[in-house]
Coordinates of C-alpha atoms in Angstrom, one line a residue:
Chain A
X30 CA -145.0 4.2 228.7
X31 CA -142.2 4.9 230.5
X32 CA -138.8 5.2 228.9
X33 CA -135.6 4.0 230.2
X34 CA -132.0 5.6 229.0
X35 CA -128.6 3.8 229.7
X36 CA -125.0 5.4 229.4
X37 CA -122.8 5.3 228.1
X38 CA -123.7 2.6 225.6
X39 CA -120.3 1.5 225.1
X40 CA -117.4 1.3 227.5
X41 CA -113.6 0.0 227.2
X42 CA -111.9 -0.3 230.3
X43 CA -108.2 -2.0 231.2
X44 CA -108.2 -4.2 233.9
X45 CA -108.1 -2.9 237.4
X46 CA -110.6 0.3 237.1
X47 CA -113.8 1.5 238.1
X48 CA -116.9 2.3 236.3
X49 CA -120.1 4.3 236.4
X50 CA -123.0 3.2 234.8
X51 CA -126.0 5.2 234.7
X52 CA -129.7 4.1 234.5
X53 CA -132.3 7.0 233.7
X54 CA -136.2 6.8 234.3
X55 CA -138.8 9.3 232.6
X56 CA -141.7 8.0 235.7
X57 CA -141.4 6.5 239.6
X58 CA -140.9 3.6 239.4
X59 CA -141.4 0.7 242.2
X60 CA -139.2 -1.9 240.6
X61 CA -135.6 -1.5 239.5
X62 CA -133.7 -4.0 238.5
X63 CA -130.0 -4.4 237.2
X64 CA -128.5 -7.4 235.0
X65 CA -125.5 -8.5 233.7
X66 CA -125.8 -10.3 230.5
X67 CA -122.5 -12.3 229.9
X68 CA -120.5 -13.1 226.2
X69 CA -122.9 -16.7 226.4
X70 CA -125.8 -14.9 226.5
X71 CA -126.8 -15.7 230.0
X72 CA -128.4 -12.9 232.2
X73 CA -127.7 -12.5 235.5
X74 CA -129.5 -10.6 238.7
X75 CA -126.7 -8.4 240.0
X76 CA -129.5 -6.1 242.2
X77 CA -133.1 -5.8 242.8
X78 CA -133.0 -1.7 243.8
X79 CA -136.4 0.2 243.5
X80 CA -134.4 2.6 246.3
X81 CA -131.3 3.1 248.0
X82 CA -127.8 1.3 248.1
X83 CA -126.7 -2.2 248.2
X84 CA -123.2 -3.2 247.7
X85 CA -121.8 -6.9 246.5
X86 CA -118.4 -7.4 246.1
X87 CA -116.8 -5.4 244.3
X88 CA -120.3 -4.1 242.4
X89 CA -122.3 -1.8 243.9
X90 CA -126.0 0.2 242.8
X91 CA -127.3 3.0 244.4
X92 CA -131.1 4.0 243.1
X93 CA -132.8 8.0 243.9
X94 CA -135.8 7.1 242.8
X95 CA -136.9 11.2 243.5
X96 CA -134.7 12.1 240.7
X97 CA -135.2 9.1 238.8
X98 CA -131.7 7.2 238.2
X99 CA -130.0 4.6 239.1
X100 CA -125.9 4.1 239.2
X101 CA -124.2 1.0 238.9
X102 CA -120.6 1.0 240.4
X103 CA -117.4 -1.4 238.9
X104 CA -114.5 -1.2 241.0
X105 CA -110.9 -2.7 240.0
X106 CA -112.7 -4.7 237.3
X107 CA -111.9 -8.0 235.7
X108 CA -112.2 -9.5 232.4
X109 CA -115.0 -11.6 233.6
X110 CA -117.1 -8.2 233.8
X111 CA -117.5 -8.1 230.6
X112 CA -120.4 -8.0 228.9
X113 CA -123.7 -5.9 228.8
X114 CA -125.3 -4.2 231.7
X115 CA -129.0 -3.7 231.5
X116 CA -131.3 -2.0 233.7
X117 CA -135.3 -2.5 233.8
X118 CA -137.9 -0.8 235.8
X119 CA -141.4 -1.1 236.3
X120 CA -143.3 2.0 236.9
X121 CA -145.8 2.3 239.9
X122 CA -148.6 2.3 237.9
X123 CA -147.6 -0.5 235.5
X124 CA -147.1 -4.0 235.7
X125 CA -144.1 -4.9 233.9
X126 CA -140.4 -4.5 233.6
X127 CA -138.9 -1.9 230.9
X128 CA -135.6 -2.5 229.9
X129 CA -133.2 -0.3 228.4
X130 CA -130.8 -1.1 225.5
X131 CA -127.6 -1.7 227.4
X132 CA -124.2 -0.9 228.2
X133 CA -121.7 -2.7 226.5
X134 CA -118.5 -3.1 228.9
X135 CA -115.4 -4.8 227.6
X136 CA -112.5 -5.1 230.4
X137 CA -109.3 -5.8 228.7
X138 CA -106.2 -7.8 230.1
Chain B
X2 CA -130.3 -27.4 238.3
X3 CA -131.6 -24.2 237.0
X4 CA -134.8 -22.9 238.7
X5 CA -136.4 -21.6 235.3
X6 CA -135.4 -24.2 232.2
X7 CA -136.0 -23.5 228.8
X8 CA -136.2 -26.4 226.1
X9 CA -134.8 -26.3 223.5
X10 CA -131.7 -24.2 224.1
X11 CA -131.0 -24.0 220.2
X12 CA -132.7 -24.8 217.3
X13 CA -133.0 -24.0 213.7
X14 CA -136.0 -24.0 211.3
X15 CA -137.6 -23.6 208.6
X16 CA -139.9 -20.5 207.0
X17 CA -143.2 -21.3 207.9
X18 CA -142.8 -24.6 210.1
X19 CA -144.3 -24.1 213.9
X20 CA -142.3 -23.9 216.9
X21 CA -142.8 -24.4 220.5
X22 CA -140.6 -23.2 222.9
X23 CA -140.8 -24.4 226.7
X24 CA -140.3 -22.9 230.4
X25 CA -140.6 -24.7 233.5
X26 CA -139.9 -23.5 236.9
X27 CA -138.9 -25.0 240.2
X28 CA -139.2 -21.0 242.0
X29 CA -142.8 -21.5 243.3
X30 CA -143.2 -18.6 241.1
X31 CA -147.0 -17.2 239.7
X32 CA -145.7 -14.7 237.6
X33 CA -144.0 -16.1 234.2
X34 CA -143.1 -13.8 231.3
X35 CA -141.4 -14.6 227.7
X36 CA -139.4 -12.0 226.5
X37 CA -137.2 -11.7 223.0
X38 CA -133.6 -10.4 222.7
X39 CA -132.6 -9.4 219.1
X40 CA -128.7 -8.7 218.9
X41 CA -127.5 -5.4 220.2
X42 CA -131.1 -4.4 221.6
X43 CA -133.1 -4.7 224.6
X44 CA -135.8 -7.4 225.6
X45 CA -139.0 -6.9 224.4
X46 CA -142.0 -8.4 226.6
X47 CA -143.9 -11.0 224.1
X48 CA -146.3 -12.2 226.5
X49 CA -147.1 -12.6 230.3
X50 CA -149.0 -13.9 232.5
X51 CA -149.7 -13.8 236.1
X52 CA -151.8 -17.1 236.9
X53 CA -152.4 -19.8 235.1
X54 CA -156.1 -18.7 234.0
X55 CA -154.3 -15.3 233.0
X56 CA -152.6 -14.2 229.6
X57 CA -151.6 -10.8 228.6
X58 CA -149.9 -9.6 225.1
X59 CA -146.8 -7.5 225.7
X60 CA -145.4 -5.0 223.2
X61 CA -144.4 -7.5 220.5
X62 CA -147.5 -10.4 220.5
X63 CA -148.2 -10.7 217.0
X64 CA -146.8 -14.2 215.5
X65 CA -146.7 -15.7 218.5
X66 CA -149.5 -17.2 221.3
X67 CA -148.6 -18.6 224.7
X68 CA -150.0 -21.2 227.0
X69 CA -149.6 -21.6 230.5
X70 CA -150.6 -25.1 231.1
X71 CA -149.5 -25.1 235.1
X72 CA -148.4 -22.7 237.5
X73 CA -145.1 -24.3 236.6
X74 CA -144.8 -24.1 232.8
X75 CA -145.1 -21.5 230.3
X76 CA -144.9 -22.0 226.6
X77 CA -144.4 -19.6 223.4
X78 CA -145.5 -20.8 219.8
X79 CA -144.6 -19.8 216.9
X80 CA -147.4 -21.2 214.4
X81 CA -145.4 -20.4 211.5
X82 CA -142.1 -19.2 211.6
X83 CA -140.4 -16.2 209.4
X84 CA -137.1 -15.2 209.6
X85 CA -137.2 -11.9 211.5
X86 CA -138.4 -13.9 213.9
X87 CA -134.3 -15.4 214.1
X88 CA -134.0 -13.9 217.9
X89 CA -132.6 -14.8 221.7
X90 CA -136.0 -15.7 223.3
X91 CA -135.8 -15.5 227.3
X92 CA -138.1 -16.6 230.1
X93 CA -138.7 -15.3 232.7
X94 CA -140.5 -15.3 236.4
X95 CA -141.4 -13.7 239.4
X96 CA -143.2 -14.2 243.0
X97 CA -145.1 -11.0 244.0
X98 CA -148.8 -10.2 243.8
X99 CA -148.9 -6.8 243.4
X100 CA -146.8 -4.6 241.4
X101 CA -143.6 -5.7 242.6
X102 CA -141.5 -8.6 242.2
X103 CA -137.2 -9.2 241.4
X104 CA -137.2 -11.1 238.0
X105 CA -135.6 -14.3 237.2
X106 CA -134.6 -15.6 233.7
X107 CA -133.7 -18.7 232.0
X108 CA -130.7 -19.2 230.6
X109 CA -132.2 -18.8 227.5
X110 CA -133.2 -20.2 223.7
X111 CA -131.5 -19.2 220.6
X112 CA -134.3 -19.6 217.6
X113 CA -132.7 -19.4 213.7
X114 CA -135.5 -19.3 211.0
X115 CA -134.2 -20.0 207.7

């Protein structure tokens, strides 16, 4: 199946910076999907990006689905941003979402 | 109200006792999916299914069985409980026929088995 790499796995960041997060693919892929999964344990639908960019906020993914990764982008980050990023894919020939193991993100005051 | 809603959001048992966990949607949604979480890992696809006449094991089926008694509900079952089976269990659906579709999760249940 296909496999799914996240990176860094952990990050520390103060208060006010950016972030890159990285989502790597082994296959194409016609779903990609990134998540936010916060300290309660809730996960939330931050972008649905098989291709391309989309921006929200202060967030913002941008998926080359030719050279199989995905970046997520954190700028001046808060403390609410916290938690761990996940990102899950679905390869063309498959018919379900893989995820990846995470990045943890802790934004400090 | 949350569009998927899983029942119960907590709950502790016992070795061997059977456990049913519940998922009901309000998306319109044919797709529903249970998925486990254990801490510091992924989610791992349990089961899925993609109409109510359709059930498909994921990578993690054994111990558990599913029923999807309307297009609207999905349970898991856990027909007797052990303790690596102590886990975040998420459900989860989507709207596309085909090979796509965004995904859309409950807001979780958190199963101890003692």
């Amino acid at each position: 199946g296909i496999q799914v790499e996240q990176s860094p796995p952990d990050l520390i960041l103060q208060e006010g910076a950016n972030s890159t997060l990285r989502c790597n693919f082994s296959d194409s892929v016609n779903n990609l999907q990134w998540f936010h999964q916060n300290p309660w344990g809730q996960l939330i639908n931050l972008f649905y990006i098989p291709s391309g960019t989309k921006q929200n906020g202060r967030l913002s993914a941008t998926t080359v689905a030719t050279e199989r990764y995905s970046l997520l982008y954190i700028s001046s980050s808060q403390t609410t941003d916290s938690g761990v990023y996940f990102c899950a894919v679905k390869e063309t020939s498959g018919s379900r979402l893989t995820f990846g193991e995470g990045t943890q993100l802790t934004v400090n005051p | 109200d949350a569009d998927v809603t899983q029942t119960p959001r907590n709950r502790i048992t016992k070795t061997g006792k059977r456990i049913m966990l519940e998922c009901s949607q309000t998306k319109g949604h044919d797709r529903m999916y249970w998925y486990r979480q254990d801490p510091g890992l992924g989610l791992r696809l349990i089961y899925y299914s993609f109409d109510v006449k359709d059930i498909n094991k994921g990578e993690i089926s054994d111990g558990y069985s599913v029923s999807r008694q309307a297009q609207a509900k999905f349970s898991l079952s856990l027909e007797s409980a052990i303790p690596n089976q102590t886990a975040l269990y998420f459900c989860a659906t989507s709207g596309r026929r085909g090979n796509t579709g965004e995904l859309f999760f409950g807001e979780g249940s958190r199963l101890t088995v003692l």
